[in-house]
Tab-separated table of C-alpha atoms and ligand atoms in Angstrom:
chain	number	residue	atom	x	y	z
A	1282	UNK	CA	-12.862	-23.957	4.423
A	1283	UNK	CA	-13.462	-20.127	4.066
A	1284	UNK	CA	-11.096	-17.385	4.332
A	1285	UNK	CA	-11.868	-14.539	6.445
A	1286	UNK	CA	-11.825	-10.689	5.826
A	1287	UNK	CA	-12.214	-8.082	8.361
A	1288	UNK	CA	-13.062	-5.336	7.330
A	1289	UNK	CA	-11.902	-1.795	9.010
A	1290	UNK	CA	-13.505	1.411	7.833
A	1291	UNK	CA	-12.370	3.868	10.253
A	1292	UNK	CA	-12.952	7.825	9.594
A	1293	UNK	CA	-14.295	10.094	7.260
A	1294	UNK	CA	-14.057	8.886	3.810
A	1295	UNK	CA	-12.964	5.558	5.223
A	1296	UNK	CA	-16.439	3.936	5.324
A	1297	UNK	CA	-17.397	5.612	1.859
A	1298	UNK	CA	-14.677	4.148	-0.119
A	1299	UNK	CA	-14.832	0.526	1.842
A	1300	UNK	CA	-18.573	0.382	0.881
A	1301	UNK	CA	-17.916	0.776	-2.573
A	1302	UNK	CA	-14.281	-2.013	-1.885
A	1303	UNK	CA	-16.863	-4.229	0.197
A	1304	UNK	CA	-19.599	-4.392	-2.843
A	1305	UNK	CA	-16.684	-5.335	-5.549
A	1306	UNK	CA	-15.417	-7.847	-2.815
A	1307	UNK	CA	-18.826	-9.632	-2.475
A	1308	UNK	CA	-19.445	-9.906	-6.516
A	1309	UNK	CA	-16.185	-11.075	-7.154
A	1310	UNK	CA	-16.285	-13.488	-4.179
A	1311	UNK	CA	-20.045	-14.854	-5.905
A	1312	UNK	CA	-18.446	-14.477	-9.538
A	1313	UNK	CA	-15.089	-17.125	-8.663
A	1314	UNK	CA	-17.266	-19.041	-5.803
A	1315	UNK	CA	-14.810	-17.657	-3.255
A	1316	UNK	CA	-15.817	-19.056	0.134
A	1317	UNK	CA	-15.536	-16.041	2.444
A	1318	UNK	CA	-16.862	-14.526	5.270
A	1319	UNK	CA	-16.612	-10.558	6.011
A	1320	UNK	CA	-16.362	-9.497	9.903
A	1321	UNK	CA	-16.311	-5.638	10.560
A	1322	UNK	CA	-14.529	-4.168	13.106
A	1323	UNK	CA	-13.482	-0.468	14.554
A	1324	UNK	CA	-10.064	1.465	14.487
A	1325	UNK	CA	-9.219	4.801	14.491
A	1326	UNK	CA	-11.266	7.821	15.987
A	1327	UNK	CA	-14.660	5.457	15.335
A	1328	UNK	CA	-13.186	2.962	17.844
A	1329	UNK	CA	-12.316	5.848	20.281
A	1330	UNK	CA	-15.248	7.552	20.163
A	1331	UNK	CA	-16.992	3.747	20.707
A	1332	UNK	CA	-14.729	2.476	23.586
A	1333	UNK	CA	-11.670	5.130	24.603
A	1334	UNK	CA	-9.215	3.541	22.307
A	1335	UNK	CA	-7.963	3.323	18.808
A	1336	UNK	CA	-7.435	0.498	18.685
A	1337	UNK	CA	-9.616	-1.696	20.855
A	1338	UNK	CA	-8.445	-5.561	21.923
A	1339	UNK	CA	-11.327	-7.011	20.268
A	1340	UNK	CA	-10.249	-5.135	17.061
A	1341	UNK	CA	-7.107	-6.943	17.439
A	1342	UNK	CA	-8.481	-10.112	18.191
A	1343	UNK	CA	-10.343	-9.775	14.869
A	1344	UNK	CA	-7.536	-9.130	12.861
A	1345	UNK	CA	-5.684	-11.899	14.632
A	1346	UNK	CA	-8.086	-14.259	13.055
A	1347	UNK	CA	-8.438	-12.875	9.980
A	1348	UNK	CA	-6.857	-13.947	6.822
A	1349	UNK	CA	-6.847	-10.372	5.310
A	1350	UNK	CA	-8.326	-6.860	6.290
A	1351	UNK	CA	-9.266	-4.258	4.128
A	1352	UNK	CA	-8.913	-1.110	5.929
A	1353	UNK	CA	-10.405	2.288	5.053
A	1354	UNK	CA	-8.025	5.168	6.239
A	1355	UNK	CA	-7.980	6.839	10.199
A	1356	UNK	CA	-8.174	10.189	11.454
A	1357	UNK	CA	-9.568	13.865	11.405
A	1358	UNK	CA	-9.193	17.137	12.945
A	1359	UNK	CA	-11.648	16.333	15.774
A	1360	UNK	CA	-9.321	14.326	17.320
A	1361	UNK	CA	-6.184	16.557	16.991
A	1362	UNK	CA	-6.573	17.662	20.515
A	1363	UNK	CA	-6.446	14.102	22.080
A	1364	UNK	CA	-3.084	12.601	23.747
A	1365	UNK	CA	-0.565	11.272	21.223
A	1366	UNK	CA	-1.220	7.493	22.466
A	1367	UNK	CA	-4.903	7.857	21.968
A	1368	UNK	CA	-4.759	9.659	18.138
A	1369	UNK	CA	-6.755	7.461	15.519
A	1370	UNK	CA	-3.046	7.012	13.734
A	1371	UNK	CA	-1.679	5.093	16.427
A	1372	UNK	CA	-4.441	2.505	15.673
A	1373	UNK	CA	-3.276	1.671	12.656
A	1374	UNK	CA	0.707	1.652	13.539
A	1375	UNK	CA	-0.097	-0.304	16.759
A	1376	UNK	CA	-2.281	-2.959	14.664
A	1377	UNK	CA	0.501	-3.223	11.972
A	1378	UNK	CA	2.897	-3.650	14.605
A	1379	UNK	CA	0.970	-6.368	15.966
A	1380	UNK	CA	0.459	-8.266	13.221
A	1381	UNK	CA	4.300	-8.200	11.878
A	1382	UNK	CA	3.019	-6.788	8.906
A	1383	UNK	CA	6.774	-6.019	7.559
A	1384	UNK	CA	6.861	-5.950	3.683
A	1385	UNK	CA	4.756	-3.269	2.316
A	1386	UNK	CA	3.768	-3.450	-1.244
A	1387	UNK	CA	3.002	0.177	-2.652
A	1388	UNK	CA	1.946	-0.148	-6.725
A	1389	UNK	CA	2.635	2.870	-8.311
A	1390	UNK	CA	0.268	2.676	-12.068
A	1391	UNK	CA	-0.459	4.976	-14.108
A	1392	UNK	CA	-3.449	4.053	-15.961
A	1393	UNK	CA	-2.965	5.537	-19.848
A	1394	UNK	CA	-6.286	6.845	-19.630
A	1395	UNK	CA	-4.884	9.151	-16.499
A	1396	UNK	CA	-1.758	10.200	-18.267
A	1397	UNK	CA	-2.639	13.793	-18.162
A	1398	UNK	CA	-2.601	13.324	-14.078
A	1399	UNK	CA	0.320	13.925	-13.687
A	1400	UNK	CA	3.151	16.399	-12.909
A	1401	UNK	CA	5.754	14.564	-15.344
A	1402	UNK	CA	5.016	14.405	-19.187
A	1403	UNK	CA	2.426	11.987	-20.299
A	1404	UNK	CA	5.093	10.207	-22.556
A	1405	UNK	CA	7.899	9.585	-19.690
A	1406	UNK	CA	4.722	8.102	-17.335
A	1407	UNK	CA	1.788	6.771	-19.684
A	1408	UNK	CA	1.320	2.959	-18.691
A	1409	UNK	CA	3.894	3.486	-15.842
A	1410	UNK	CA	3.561	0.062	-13.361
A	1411	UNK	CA	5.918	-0.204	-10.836
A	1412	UNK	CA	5.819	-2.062	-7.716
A	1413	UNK	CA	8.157	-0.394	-4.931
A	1414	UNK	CA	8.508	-3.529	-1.617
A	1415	UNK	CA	9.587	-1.337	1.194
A	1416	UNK	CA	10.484	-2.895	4.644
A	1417	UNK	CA	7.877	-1.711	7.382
A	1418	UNK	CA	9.063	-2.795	10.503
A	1419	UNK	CA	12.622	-2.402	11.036
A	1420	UNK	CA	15.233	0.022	9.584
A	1421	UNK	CA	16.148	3.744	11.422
A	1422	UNK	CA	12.435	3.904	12.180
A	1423	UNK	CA	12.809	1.536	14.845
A	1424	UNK	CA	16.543	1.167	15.701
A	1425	UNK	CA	17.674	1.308	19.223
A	1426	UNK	CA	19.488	3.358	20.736
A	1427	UNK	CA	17.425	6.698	19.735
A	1428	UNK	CA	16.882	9.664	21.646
A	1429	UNK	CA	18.104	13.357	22.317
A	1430	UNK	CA	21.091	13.500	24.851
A	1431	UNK	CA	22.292	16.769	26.352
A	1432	UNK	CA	26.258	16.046	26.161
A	1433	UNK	CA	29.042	17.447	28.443
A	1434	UNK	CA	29.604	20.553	26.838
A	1435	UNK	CA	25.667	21.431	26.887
A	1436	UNK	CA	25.038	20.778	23.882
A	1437	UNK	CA	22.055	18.589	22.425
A	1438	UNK	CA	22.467	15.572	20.213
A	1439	UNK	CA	19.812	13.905	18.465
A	1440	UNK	CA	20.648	10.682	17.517
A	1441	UNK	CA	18.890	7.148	15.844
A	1442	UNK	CA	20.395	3.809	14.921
A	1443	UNK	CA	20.087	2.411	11.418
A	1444	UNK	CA	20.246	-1.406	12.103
A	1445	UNK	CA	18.965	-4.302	9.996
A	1446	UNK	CA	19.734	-8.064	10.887
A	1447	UNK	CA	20.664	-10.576	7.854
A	1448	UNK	CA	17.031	-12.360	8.459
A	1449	UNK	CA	15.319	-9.216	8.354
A	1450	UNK	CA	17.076	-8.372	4.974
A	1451	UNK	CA	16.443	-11.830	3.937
A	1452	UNK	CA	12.807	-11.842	5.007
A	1453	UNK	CA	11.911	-8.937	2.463
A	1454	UNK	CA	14.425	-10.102	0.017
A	1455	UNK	CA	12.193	-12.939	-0.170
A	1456	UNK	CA	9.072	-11.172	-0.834
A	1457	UNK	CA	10.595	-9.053	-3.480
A	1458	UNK	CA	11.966	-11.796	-5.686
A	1459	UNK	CA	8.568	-13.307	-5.248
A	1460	UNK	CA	6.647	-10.309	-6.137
A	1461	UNK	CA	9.331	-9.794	-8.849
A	1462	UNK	CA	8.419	-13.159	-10.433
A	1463	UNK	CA	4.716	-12.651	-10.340
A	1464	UNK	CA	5.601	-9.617	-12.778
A	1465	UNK	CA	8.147	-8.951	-14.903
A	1466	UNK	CA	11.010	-10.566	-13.687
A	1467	UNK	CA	13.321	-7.352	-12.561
A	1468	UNK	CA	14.102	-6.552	-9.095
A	1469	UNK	CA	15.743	-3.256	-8.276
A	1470	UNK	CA	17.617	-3.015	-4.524
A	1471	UNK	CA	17.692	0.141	-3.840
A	1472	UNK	CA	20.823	1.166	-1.081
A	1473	UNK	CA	23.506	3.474	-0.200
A	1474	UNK	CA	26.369	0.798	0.362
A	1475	UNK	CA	28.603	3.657	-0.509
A	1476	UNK	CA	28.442	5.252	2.718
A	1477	UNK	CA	26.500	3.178	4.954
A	1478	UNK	CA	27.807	-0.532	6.635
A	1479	UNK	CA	23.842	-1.948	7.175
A	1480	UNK	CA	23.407	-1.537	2.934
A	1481	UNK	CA	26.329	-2.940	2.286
A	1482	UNK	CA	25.151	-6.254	4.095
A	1483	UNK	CA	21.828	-5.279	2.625
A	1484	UNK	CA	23.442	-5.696	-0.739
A	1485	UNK	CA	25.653	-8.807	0.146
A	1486	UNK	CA	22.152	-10.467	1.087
A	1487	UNK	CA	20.178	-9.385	-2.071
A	1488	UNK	CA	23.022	-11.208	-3.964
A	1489	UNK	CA	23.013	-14.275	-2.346
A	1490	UNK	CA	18.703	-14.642	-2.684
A	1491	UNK	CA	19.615	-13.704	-6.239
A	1492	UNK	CA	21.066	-17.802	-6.794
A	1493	UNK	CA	17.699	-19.072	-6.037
A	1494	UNK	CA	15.695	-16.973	-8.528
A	1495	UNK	CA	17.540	-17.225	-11.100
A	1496	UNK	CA	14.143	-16.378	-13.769
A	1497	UNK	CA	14.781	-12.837	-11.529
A	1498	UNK	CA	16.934	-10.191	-12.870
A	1499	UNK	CA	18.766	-8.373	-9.925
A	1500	UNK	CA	20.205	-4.691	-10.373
A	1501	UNK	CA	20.970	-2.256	-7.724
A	1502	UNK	CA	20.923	1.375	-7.540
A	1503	UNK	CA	22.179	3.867	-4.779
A	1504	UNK	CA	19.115	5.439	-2.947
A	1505	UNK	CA	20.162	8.927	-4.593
A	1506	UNK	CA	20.499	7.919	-8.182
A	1507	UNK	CA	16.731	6.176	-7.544
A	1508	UNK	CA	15.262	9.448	-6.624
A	1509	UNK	CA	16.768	10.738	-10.117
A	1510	UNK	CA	16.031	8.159	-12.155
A	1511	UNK	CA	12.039	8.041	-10.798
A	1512	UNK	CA	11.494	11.047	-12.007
A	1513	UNK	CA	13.580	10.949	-14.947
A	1514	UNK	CA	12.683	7.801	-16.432
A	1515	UNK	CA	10.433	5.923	-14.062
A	1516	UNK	CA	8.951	2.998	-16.569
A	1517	UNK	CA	12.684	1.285	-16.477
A	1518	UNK	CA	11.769	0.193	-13.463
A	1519	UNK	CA	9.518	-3.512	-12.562
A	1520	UNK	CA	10.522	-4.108	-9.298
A	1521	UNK	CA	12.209	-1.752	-6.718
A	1522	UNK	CA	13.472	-3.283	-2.985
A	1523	UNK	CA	14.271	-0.971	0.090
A	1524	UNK	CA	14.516	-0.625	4.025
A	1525	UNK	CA	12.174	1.337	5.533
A	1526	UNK	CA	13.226	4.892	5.113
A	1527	UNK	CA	14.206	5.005	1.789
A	1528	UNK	CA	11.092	3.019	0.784
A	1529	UNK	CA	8.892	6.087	2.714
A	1530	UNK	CA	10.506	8.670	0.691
A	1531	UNK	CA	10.500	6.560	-2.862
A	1532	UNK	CA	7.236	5.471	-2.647
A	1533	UNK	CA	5.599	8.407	-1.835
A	1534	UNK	CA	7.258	9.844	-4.898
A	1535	UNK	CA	6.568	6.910	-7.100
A	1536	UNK	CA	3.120	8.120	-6.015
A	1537	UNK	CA	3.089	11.475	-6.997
A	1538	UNK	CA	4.190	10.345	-10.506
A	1539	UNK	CA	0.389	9.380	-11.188
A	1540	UNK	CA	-0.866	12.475	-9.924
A	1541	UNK	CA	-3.542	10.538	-8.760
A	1542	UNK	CA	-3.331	9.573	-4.879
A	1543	UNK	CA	-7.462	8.355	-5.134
A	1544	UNK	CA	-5.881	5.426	-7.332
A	1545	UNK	CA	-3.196	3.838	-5.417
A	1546	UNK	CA	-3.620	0.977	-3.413
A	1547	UNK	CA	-1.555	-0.869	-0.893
A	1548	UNK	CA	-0.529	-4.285	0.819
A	1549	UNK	CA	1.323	-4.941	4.826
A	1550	UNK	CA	2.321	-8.537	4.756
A	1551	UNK	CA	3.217	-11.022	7.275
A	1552	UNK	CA	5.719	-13.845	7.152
A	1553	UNK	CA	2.381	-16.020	5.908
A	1554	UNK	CA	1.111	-13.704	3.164
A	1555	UNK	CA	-1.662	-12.432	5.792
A	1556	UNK	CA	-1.520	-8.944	4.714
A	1557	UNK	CA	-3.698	-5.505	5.645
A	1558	UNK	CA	-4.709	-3.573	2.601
A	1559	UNK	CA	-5.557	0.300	2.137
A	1560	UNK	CA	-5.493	2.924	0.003
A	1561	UNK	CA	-2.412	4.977	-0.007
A	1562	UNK	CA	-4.445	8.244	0.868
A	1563	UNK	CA	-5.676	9.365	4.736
A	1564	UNK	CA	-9.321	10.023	5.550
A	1565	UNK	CA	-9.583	13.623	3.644
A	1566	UNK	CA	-11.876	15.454	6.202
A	1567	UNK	CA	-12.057	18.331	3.917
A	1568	UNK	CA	-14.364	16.272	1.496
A	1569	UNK	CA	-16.584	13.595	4.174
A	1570	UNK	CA	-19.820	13.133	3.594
A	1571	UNK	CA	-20.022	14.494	0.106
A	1572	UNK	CA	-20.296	11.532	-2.287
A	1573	UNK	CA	-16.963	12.501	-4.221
A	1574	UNK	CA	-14.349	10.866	-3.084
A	1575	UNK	CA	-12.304	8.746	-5.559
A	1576	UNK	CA	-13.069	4.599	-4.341
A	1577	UNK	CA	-10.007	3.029	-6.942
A	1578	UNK	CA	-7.863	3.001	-4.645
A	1579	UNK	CA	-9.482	1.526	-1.974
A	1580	UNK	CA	-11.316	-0.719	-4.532
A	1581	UNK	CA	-8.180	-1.778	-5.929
A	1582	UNK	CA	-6.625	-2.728	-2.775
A	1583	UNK	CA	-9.322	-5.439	-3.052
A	1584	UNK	CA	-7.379	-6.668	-5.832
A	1585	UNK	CA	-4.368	-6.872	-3.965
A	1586	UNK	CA	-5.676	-8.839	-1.658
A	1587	UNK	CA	-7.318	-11.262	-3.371
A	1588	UNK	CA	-3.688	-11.889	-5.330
A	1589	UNK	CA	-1.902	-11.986	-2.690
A	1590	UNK	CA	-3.658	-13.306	0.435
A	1591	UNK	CA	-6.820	-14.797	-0.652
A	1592	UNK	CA	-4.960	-17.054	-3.639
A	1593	UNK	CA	-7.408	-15.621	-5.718
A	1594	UNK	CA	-5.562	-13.791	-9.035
A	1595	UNK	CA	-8.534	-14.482	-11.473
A	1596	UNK	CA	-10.515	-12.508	-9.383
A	1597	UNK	CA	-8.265	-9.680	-8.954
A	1598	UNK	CA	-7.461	-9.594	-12.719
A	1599	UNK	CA	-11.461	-9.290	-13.289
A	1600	UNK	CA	-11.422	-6.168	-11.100
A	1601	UNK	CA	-8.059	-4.661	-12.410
A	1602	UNK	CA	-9.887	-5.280	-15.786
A	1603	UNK	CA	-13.348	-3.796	-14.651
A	1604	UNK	CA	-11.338	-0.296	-13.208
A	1605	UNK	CA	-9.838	0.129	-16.344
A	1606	UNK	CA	-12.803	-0.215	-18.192
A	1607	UNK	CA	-14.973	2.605	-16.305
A	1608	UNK	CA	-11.696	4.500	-16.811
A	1609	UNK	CA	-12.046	3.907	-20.792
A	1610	UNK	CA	-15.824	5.085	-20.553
A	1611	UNK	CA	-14.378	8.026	-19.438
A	1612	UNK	CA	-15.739	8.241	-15.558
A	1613	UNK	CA	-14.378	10.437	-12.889
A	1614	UNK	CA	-14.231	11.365	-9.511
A	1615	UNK	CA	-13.381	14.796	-9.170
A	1616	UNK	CA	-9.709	14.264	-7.870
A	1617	UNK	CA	-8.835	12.296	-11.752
A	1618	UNK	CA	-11.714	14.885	-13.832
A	1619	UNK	CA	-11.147	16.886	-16.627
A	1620	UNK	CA	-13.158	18.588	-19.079
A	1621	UNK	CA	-13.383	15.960	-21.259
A	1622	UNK	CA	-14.338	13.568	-18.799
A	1623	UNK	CA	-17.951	12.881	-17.157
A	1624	UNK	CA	-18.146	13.154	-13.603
A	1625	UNK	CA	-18.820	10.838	-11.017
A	1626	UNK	CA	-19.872	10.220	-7.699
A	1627	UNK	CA	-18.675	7.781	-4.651
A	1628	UNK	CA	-21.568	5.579	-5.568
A	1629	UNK	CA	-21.711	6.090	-9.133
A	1630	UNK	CA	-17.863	5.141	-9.742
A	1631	UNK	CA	-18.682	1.925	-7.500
A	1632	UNK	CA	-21.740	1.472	-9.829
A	1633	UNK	CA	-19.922	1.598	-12.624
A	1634	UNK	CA	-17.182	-0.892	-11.408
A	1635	UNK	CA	-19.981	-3.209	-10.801
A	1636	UNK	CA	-21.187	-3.080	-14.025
A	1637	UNK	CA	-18.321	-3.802	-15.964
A	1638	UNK	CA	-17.724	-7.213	-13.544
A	1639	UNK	CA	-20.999	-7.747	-14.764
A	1640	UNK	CA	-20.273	-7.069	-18.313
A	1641	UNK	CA	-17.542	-9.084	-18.136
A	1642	UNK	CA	-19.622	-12.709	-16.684
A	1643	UNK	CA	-21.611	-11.805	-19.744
A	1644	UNK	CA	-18.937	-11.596	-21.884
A	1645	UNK	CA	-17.353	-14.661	-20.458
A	1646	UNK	CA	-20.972	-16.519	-20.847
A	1647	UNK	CA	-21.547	-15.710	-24.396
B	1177	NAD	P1	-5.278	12.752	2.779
B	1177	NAD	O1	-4.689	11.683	1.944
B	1177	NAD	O2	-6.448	12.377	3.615
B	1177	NAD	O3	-5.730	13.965	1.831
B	1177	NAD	C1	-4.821	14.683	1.012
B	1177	NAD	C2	-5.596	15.332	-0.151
B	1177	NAD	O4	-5.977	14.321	-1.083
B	1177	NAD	C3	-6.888	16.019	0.290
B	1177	NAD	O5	-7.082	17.170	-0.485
B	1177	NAD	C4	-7.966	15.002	-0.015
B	1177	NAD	O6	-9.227	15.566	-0.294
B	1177	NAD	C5	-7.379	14.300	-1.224
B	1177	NAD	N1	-7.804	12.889	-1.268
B	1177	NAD	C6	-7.337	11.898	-0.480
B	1177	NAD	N2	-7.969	10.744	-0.776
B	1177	NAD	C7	-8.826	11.018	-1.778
B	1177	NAD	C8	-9.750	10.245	-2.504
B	1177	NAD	N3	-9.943	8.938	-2.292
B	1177	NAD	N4	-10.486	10.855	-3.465
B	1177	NAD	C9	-10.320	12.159	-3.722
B	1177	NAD	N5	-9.454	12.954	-3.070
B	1177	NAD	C10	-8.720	12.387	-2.103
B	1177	NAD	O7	-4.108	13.348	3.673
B	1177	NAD	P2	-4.147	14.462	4.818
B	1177	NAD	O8	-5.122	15.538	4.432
B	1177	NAD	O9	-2.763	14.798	5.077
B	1177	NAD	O10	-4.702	13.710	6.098
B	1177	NAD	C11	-6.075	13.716	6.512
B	1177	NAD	C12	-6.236	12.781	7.691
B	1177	NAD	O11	-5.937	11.443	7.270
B	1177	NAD	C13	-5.283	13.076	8.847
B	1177	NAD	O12	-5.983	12.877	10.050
B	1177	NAD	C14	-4.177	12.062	8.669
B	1177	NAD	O13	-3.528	11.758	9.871
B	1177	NAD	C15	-4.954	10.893	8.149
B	1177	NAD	N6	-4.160	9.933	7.364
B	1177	NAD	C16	-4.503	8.638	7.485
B	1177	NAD	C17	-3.851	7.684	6.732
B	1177	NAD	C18	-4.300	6.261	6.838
B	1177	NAD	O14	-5.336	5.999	7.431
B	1177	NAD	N7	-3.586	5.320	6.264
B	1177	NAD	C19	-2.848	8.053	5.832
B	1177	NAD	C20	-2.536	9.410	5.694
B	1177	NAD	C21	-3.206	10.343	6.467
């Protein structure tokens, strides 16, 4: 039976990087003899231009059916002016809302060929791969009660409520022992049981998970030490496990550690390994329609996808392979380019991916 993909380009440089995903996608589907069949869909300001909504029901209904999505990235200043409800972002929370898409897998690798990328020096993040599982759907993000309260004295009190059950904990644990495994065997669980009651039963749960991987090393850190030791030593981590706001802050920094936000890729998963997967950047109005921005990311996220919804790791170890391959010939989008480097196109740096899949059948053939 095939699997299905929907596919979601949404704004700006969201269709010109999920052209470039869609190609690889297709090749490596004929390459393995994947059976699958690719739907396309709307989200974002495309669907509200098309029907008054970001995220139209049929959209939904799509996704519903789908076995994975590949999504492009939402948004743009044209639509700044439009009622919060209606902006292109609220597509994309609303649809991962929908879909229980609670463990988010956010890859932070540094490809030694990009080394120079980044901020830290090239010897502290050179062949940096870490994989940072941060809860999505529960946490202080969605806590109840929250609000602003004017109290008795007159004064205002903001206030939110950091709450996470055991089978919420439990539910991510899960996926980051599994993930863990698939690597290199070291999970990190990152918390501030120190000061606050819902880590301490965070850690209490980690522990107990721990008995039944026991191939899975389990350390944990307090959330401030992790923010030193990223940046101070990042490659001692495999693994790292969080709730939901101290996985937004982490990750985003694990990010910034490659310098290199065109090459970061992304997973949302489900309860049944259905997962949405995107490119960790937005829809970069300020360089649409001009053939240069940086695909990896979003062609990567293919990858993800295939390993971790589509049971398909072969494939996604062909295109992991054929990325860093371009990257050897020395190929660049702007966003990665430096002098010594030859630059690159949308297209051409989708090109080139495709050739080196193809190279590789040959290779394989021989
Ligand atoms: P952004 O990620 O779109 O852009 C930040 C910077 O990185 C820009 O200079 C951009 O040119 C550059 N950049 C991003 N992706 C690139 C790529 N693939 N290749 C080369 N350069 C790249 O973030 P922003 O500017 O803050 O947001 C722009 C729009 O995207 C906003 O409307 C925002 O709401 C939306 N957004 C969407 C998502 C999403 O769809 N998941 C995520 C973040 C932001």
């Amino acid at each position: 039976m095939s699997q299905r993909v929907l596919v979601l380009p949404g704004d700006h440089i969201g269709p010109e990087v999920v052209e470039q995903a869609r190609r690889v996608l297709e090749k490596v589907a004929q390459d393995f003899r994947l059976a699958l069949e690719l739907d396309e869909g709307l989200i974002g300001g495309a669907a509200l231009e098309a029907s008054g909504v970001p995220l139209p029901d049929q959209t939904l209904e799509q996704a519903r059916q789908a076995d994975a999505i590949l999504l492009g990235a939402v948004g743009g200043p044209e639509w700044d002016g439009v009622e919060r409800e209606l902006r292109p972002e609220r597509g994309l929370l609303k649809i991962r809302s929908e879909l229980a898409l609670f463990g988010n897998l956010r890859p932070a690798i540094l490809y030694p060929q990009l080394a120079d990328a980044s901020s830290l020096r090239a010897e502290v993040v050179a062949g940096l791969d870490i994989l940072i599982v941060r809860e999505l759907t529960g946490g202080i993000y969605f806590g109840e009660p929250r609000g602003i309260r004017t109290l008795e004295n007159g004064e205002r009190e903001g206030y939110n409520t950091y709450v996470y059950s055991e089978s919420e904990i439990e539910r991510i644990g899960r996926l980051a022992f599994e993930s863990a495994r698939k690597r290199n065997g070291r999970l990190c669980s990152v918390d501030k049981s120190n000061v606050l009651e819902v880590t301490v039963l965070w850690r209490e749960v980690m522990e107990r998970l721990a008995a039944d991987y026991p191939d899975v090393e389990l350390s944990h850190m307090y959330v401030d030490n992790a923010a030193m030791q990223l940046v101070r030593a990042p490659k001692q981590f495999d693994v790292v496990v969080t709730g939901n706001m101290f996985g937004d802050i982490l990750s985003d920094a694990a990010a910034m550690l490659t310098g290199s936000i065109g090459m970061l890729p992304s997973a949302s998963l489900d309860v049944n390994s259905r997962g949405m997967y995107e490119p960790c950047h937005g829809s970069a109005p300020d360089i649409s329609g001009q053939d240069v921005a940086n695909p990896l990311a979003t062609i990567l996220s293919v990858a993800m996808m295939l390993r971790y919804s589509l049971a398909a790791p072969a494939a996604a170890d062909a295109i992991e392979l054929a990325v860093s391959r371009v990257l050897d010939r020395g190929l660049r989008t702007p966003d990665i380019c430096t002098d010594k480097d030859e630059k690159v196109g949308t297209r051409a740096m989708g090109d080139a991916v495709m050739e080196a899949l193809a190279t590789r059948e040959l290779e394989e053939s021989a």
